[in-house]
XYZ file of C-alpha atoms in Angstrom:
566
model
C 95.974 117.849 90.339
C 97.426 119.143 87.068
C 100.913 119.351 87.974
C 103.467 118.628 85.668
C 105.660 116.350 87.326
C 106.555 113.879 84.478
C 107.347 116.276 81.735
C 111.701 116.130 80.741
C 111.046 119.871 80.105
C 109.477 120.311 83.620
C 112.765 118.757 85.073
C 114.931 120.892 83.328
C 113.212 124.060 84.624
C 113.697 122.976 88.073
C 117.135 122.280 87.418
C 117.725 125.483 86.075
C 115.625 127.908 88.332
C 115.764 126.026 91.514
C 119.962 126.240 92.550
C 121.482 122.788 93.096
C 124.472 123.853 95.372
C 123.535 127.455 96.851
C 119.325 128.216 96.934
C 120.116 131.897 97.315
C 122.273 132.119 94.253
C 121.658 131.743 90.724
C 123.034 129.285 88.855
C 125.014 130.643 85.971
C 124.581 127.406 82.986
C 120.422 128.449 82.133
C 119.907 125.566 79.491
C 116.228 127.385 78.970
C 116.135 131.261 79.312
C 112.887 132.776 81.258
C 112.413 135.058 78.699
C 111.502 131.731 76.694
C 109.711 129.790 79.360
C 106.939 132.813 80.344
C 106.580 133.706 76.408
C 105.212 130.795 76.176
C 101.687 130.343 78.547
C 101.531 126.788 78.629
C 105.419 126.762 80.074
C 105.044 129.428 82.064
C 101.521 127.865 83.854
C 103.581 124.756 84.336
C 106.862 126.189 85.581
C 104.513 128.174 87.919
C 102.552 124.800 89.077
C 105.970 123.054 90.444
C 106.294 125.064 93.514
C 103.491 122.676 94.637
C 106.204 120.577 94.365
C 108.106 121.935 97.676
C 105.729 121.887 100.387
C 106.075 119.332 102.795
C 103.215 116.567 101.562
C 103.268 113.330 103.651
C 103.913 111.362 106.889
C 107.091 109.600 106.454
C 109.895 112.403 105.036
C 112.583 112.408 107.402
C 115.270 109.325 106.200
C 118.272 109.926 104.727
C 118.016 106.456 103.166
C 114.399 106.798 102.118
C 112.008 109.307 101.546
C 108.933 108.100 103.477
C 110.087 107.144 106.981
C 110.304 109.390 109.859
C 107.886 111.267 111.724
C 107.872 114.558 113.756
C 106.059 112.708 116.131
C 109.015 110.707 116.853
C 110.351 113.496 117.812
C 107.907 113.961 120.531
C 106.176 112.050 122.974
C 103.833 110.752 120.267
C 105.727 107.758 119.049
C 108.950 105.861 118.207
C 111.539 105.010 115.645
C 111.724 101.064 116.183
C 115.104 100.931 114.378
C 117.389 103.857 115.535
C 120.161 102.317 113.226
C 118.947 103.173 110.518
C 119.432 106.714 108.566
C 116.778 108.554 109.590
C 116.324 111.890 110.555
C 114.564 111.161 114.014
C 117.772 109.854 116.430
C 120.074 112.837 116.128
C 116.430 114.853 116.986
C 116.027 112.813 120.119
C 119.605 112.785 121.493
C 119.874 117.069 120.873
C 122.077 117.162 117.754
C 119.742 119.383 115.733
C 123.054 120.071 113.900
C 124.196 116.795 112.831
C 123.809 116.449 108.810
C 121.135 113.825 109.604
C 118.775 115.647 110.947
C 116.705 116.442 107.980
C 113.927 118.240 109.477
C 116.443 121.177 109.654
C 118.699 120.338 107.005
C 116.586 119.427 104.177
C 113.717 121.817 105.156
C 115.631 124.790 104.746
C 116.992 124.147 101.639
C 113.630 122.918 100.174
C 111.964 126.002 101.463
C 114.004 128.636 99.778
C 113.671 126.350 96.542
C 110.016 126.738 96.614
C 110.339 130.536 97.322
C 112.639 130.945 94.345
C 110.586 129.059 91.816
C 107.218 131.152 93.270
C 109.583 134.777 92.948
C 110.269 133.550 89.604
C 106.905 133.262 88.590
C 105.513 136.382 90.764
C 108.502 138.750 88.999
C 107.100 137.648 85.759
C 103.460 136.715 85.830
C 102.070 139.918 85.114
C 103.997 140.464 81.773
C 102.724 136.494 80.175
C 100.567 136.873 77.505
C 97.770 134.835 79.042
C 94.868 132.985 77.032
C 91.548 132.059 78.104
C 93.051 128.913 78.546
C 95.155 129.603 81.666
C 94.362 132.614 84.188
C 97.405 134.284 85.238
C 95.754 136.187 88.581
C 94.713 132.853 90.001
C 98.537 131.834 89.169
C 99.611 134.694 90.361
C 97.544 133.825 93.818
C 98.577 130.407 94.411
C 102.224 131.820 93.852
C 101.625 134.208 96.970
C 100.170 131.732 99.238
C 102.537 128.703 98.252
C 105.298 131.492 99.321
C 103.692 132.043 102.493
C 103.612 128.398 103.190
C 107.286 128.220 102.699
C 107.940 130.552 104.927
C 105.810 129.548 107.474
C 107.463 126.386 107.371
C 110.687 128.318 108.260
C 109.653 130.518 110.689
C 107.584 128.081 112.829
C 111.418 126.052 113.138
C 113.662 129.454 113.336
C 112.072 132.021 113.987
C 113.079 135.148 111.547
C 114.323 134.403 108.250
C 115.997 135.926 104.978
C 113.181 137.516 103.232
C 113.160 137.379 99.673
C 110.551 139.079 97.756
C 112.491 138.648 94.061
C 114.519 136.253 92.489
C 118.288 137.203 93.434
C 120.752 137.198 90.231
C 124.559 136.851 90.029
C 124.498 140.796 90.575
C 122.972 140.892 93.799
C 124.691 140.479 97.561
C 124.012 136.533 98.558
C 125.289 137.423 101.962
C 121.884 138.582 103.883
C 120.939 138.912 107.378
C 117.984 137.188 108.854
C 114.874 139.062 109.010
C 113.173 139.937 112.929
C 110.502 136.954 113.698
C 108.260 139.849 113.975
C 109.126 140.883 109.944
C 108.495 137.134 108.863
C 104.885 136.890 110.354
C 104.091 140.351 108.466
C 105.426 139.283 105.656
C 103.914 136.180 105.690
C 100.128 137.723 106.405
C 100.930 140.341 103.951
C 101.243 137.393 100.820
C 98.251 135.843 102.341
C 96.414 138.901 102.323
C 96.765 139.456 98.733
C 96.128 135.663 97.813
C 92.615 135.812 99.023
C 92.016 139.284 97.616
C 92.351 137.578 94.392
C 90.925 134.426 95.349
C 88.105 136.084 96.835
C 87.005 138.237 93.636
C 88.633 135.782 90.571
C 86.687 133.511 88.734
C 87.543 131.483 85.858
C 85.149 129.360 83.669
C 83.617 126.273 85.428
C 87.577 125.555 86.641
C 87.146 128.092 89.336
C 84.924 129.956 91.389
C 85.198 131.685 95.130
C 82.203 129.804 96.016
C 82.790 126.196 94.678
C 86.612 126.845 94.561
C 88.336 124.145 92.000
C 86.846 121.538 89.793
C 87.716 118.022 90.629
C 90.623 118.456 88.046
C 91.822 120.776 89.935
C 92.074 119.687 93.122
C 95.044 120.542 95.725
C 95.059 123.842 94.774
C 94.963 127.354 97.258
C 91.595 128.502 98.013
C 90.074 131.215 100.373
C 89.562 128.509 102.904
C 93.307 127.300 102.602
C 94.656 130.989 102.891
C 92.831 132.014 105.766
C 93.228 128.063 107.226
C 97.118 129.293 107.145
C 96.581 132.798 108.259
C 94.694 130.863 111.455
C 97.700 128.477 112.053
C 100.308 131.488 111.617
C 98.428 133.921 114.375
C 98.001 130.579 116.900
C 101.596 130.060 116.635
C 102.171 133.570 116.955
C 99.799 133.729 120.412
C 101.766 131.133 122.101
C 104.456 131.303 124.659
C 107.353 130.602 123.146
C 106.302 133.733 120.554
C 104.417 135.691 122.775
C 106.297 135.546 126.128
C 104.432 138.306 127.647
C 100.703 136.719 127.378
C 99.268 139.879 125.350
C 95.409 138.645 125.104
C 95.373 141.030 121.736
C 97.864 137.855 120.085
C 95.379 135.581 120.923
C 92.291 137.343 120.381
C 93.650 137.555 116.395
C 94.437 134.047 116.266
C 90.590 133.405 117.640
C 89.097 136.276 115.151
C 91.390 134.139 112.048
C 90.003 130.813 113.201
C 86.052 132.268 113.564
C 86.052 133.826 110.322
C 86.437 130.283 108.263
C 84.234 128.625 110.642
C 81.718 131.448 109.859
C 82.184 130.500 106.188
C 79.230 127.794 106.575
C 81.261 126.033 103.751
C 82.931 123.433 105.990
C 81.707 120.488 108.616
C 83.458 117.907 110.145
C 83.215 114.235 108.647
C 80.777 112.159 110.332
C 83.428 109.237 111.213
C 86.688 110.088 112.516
C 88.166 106.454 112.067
C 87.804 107.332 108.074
C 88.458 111.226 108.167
C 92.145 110.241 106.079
C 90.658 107.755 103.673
C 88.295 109.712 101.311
C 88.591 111.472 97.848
C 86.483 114.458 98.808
C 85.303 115.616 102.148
C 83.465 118.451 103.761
C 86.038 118.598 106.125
C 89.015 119.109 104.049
C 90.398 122.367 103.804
C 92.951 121.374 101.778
C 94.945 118.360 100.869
C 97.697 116.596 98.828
C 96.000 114.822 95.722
C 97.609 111.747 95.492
C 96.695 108.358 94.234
C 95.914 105.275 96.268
C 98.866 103.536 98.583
C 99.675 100.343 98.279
C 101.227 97.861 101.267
C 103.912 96.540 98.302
C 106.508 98.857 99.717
C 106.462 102.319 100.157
C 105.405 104.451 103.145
C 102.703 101.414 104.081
C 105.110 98.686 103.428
C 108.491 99.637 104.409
C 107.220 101.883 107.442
C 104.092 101.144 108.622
C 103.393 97.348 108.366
C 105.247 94.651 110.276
C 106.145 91.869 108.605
C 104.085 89.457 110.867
C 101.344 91.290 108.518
C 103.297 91.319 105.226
C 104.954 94.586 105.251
C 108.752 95.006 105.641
C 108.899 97.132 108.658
C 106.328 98.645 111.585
C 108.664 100.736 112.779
C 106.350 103.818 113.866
C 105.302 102.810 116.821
C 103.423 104.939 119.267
C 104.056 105.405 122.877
C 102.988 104.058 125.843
C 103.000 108.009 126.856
C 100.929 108.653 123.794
C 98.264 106.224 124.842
C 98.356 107.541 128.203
C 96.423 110.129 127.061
C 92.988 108.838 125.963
C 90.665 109.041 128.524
C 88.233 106.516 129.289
C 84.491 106.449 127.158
C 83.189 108.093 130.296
C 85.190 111.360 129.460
C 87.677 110.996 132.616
C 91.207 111.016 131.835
C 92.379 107.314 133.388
C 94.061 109.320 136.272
C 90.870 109.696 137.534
C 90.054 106.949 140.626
C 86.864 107.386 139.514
C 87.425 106.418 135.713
C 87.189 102.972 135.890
C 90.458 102.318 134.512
C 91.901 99.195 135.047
C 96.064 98.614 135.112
C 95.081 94.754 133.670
C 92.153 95.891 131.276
C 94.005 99.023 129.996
C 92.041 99.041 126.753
C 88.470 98.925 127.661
C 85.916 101.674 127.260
C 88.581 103.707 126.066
C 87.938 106.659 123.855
C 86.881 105.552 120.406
C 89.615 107.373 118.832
C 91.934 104.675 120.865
C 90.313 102.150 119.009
C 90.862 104.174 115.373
C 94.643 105.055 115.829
C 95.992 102.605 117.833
C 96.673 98.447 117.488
C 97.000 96.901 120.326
C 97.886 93.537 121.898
C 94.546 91.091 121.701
C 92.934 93.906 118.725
C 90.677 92.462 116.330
C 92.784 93.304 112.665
C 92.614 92.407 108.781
C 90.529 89.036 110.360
C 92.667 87.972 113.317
C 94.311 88.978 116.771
C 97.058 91.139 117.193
C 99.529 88.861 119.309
C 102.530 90.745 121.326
C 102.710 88.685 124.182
C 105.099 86.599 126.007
C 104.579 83.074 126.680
C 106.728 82.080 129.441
C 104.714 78.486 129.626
C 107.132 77.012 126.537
C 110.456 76.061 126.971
C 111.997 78.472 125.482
C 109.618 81.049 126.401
C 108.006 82.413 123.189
C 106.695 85.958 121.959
C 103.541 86.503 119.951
C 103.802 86.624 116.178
C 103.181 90.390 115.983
C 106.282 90.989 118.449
C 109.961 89.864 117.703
C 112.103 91.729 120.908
C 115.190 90.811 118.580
C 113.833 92.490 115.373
C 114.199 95.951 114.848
C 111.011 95.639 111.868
C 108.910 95.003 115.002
C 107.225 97.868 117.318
C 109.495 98.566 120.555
C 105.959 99.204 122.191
C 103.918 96.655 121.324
C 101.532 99.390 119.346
C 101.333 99.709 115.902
C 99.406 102.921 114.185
C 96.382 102.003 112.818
C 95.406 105.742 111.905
C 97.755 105.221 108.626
C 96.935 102.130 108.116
C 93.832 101.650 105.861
C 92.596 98.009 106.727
C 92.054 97.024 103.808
C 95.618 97.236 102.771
C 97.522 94.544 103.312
C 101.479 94.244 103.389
C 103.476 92.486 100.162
C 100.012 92.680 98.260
C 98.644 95.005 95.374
C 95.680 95.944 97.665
C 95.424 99.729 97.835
C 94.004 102.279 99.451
C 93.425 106.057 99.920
C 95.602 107.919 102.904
C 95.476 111.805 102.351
C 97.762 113.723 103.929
C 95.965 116.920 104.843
C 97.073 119.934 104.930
C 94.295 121.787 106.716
C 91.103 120.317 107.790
C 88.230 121.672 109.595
C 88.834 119.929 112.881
C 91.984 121.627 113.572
C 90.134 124.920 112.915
C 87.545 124.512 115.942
C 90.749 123.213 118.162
C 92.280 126.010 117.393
C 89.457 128.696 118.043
C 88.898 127.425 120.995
C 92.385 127.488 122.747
C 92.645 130.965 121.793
C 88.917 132.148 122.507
C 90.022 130.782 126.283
C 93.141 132.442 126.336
C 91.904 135.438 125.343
C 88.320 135.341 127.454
C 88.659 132.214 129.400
C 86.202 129.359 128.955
C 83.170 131.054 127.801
C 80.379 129.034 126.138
C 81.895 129.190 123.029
C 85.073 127.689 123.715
C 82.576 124.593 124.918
C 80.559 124.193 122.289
C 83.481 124.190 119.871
C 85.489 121.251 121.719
C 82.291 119.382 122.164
C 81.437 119.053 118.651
C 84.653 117.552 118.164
C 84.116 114.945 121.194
C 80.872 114.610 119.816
C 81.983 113.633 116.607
C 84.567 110.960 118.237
C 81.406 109.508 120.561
C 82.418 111.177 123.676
C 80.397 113.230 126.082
C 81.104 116.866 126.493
C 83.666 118.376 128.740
C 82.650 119.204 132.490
C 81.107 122.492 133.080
C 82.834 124.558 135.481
C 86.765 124.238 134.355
C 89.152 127.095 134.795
C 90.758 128.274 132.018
C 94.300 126.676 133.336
C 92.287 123.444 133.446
C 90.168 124.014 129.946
C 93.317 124.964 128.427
C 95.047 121.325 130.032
C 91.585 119.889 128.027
C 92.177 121.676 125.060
C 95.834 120.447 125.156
C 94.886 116.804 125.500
C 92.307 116.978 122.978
C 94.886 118.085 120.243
C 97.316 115.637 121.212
C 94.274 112.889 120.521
C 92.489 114.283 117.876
C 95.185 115.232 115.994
C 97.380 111.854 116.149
C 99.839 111.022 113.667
C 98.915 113.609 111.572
C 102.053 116.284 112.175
C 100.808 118.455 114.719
C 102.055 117.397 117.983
C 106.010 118.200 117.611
C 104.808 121.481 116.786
C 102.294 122.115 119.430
C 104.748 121.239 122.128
C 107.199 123.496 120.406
C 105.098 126.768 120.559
C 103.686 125.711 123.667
C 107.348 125.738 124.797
C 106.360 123.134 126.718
C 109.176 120.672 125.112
C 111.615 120.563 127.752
C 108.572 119.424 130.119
C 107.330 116.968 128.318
C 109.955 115.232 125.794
C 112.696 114.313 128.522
C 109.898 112.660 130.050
C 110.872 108.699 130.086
C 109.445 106.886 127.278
C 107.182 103.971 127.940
C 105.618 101.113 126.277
C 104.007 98.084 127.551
C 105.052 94.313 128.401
C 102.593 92.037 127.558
C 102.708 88.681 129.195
C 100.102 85.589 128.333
C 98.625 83.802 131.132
C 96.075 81.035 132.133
C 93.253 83.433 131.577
C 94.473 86.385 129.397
C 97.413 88.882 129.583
C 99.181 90.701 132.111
C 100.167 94.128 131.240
C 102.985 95.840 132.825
C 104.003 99.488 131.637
C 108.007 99.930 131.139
C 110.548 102.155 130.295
C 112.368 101.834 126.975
C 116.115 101.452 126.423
C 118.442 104.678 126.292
C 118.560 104.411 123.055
C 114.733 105.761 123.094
C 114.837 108.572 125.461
C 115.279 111.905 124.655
C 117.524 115.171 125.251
C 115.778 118.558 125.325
C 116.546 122.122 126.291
C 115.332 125.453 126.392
C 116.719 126.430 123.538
C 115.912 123.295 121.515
C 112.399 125.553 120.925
C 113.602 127.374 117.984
C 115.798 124.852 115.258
C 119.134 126.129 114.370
C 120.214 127.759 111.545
C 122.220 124.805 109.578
C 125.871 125.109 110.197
C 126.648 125.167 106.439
C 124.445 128.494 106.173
C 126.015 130.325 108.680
C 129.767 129.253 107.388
C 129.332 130.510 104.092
C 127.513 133.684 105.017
C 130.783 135.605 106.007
C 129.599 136.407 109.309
C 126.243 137.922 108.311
C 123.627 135.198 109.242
C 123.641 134.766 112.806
C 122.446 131.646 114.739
C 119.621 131.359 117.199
C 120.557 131.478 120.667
C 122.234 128.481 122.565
C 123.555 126.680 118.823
């Protein structure tokens, strides 16, 4: 993607037009004027191109110490934090302090997304007066601009509800003390910019760079699209359909948030990728939607090194580890969830015939990996007893599960070495599209054929057999739910999903397991077990909607008011 990232003039833009104390005030020292950056084309393209810059782009983002550790799905039931002393953004989460300075999710995220909306208002309250050249194309600017801005405030609203709405840049002049916006007012605002992004996406062309049909050239990349507007219009109405937004069940909410999702899959331009185990490791795929251009990861530190990898396998740290709950929720090859007497799940086999997507996010104790066997078990037959190489119980760099994520873990990367790999981070893929027609088509109609054939071509695609015919729609939308949760792994969704589900307090108090692994004579014996405190989590009602930072609401004078119960 052509973003100017590197550029010293780039980085004094930012400086200037995103505000480094206050993002809803202007600061006063402008080392370059904006009557001299959108004069010019080139600068003006380029100061336009870094609101890329402030959308939330990869996996690990939550440390204070470090910019790529810390999941959302540490939040939830999906995984752990192996080392809750460090600065991270992930224990003040679990334990309820939503307010403490550390949790960056809420911190960092509003401040970020108000610096993205500032440098797109910028642009937007100048981009029609540029003198444009053939070389640039200031209405496809001018769309990207609208939908980056409706990203940013998506991000906002999906954590707190109704925001400040800011359709300009403010100046010194203006009143810097503004009330939130209704929840209600941020969704239409939010479809409104997305509305007139694909009106221009949908008619624009420019050159061989960009077409509605092909949309951008490879050197191009990353950027909005038809498919990623209405891909965020779809996400927007689901979260809008669900409980905690739509309290009263109105089948109308969730009849939109269907129509949104049927409309791209009616597009005939996207198809799932044939093999989910290498859905987050290509350059170009007919499933992507849209995602983050970056260039290949290396286990030499990093997200992979420092985060991912354990140093039994050369990395610094595995400390995203996922749950024993997590794992709970594959069901067996067979398609029965291992609840089931009649699965064929087995307490002391616990990872045969599993669902192949097991196999492609999850390591596991006696796994086949980069040419040997994972080892997590404890040997009581040596004096003293010993622990497999892969599990250290007095290391915090080692999982507190005995899992490891294999889903962002390319195997061919390999910790302390130069080996390197591609791991997207995707924004919107086509997968998430069909889950998300179907939960609303069966909220809205029940579990009519259509809601079927849509979660079946995702099973499909994983090697499973289709669901049982004859479900009710409280038990295809307890499917449905499941089949996110799997499907989805790793990948950001599943904080969120429990969120608008409102389903949080039900599910992330729950006690957090893993599993003890113990060698014996003839194999392993596998006991599930709770983890520490220092793993479990606090969650209440209110806990569905973030707070409004504390700093925010001091400096407001009274105006901004905090969501219930903070």
């Amino acid at each position: 993607m052509n973003f100017v990232k590197s550029t010293c003039f780039l980085l004094a833009v930012a400086l200037v037009f995103s505000c480094k104390k206050d993002f809803l005030q202007r600061d006063p020292g402008v080392a370059i004027s904006q009557e001299n950056v959108f004069t010019d084309p080139v600068l003006a393209t380029r100061f336009a191109d870094n609101s890329y810059n402030f959308l939330l782009d990869d996996f690990g983002r939550l440390s204070v110490l470090q910019n790529y550790k810390g999941t959302t799905g540490q939040f939830a039931d999906e995984a752990v934090l192996a080392d809750p002393n460090l600065g991270h953004g992930v224990l003040t989460m679990n334990q309820g302090k939503f307010l403490d300075g550390n949790s960056t999710d809420i911190v960092n995220v509003y401040t970020r997304m108000y610096q993205g909306i500032r440098n797109a208002n910028v642009t937007l309250s100048k981009v029609d007066a540029v003198a444009w050249t053939a070389v640039q194309n200031g209405p496809l600017i001018k769309a990207q601009e609208l939908f980056l801005r409706a990203f940013f405030y998506f991000e906002l609203v999906k954590r707190f509800g109704g925001v400040i709405l800011l359709d300009k840049p403010l100046t010194q002049a203006d009143n810097l003390d503004l009330p939130r916006n209704t929840y209600d007012e941020t969704v239409a605002f939010i479809l409104k910019d997305l509305q007139a992004a694909e009106t221009i996406l949908a008619a624009e062309t420019w050159g061989t760079a960009y077409s509605p049909s092909t949309d951008w050239d490879a050197g191009n990349s990353g950027r909005a699209t038809v498919g990623a507007v209405r891909a965020l219009r779809g996400r927007l109405l689901l979260m809008d359909a669900s409980p905690l937004n739509n309290p009263s069940n109105d089948a109308a909410k969730w009849k939109k948030a269907a129509d949104a999702a049927k409309v791209i899959i009616d597009m005939g331009k996207y198809s799932l990728h044939p093999q989910y185990a290498t859905l987050l490791n290509q350059p170009t795929s007919s499933e992507y939607i849209l995602i983050k251009v970056r260039g290949a990861r290396t286990g030499n530190g990093g997200m992979l090194g420092d985060f991912i990898i354990p140093p039994s396998f050369g990395g610094a740290q595995g400390i995203l580890n996922p749950t024993q709950n997590h794992v709970d929720l594959y069901e067996m090859s067979n398609g029965k969830p291992i609840s089931d007497p009649t699965a064929g799940y087995s307490p002391q086999n616990p990872y045969a015939n599993r669902d192949p997507r097991f196999y492609a996010n999850i390591l596991y104790n006696d796994a086949t990996w980069q040419s040997r066997k994972v080892a997590m078990g404890l040997n009581n037959a040596t004096t003293p007893a010993t622990y497999g190489v892969d599990y250290q119980p007095g290391s915090n760099s080692y999982t507190r599960t005995r899992y490891y994520v294999r889903k962002l873990w390319p195997e061919s990367v390999r910790g302390g070495q130069g080996t390197t790999a591609i791991l997207n981070f995707v924004f919107f893929r086509y997968g998430e599209v069909l889950l998300n027609y179907a939960e609303a088509l069966n909220e809205a109609q029940g579990p009519v054929a259509d809601v079927y054939t849509n979660i079946n071509l995702i099973r499909a695609r994983a090697g499973m057999p289709p669901l049982p015919t004859g479900l009710t729609k409280d038990q295809m939308r307890g499917r449905i739910q499941n089949e996110r949760a799997v499907e989805l792994a790793f990948e950001e969704a599943r904080w969120w999903d429990l969120l608008r589900w409102k389903k949080g307090k039900e599910i992330v108090p729950q006690t957090v397991n893993a599993m003890d692994v113990e060698r014996t004579a003839t194999g392993f014996k596998y006991t599930v077990v709770a983890l520490p405190a220092v793993y479990q989590r606090v969650f209440e009602d209110h806990m569905h909607r973030y707070p409004i930072p504390r700093n925010e609401i001091f400096k407001s004078n009274g105006i901004l008011k905090q969501n219930p119960g903070w």
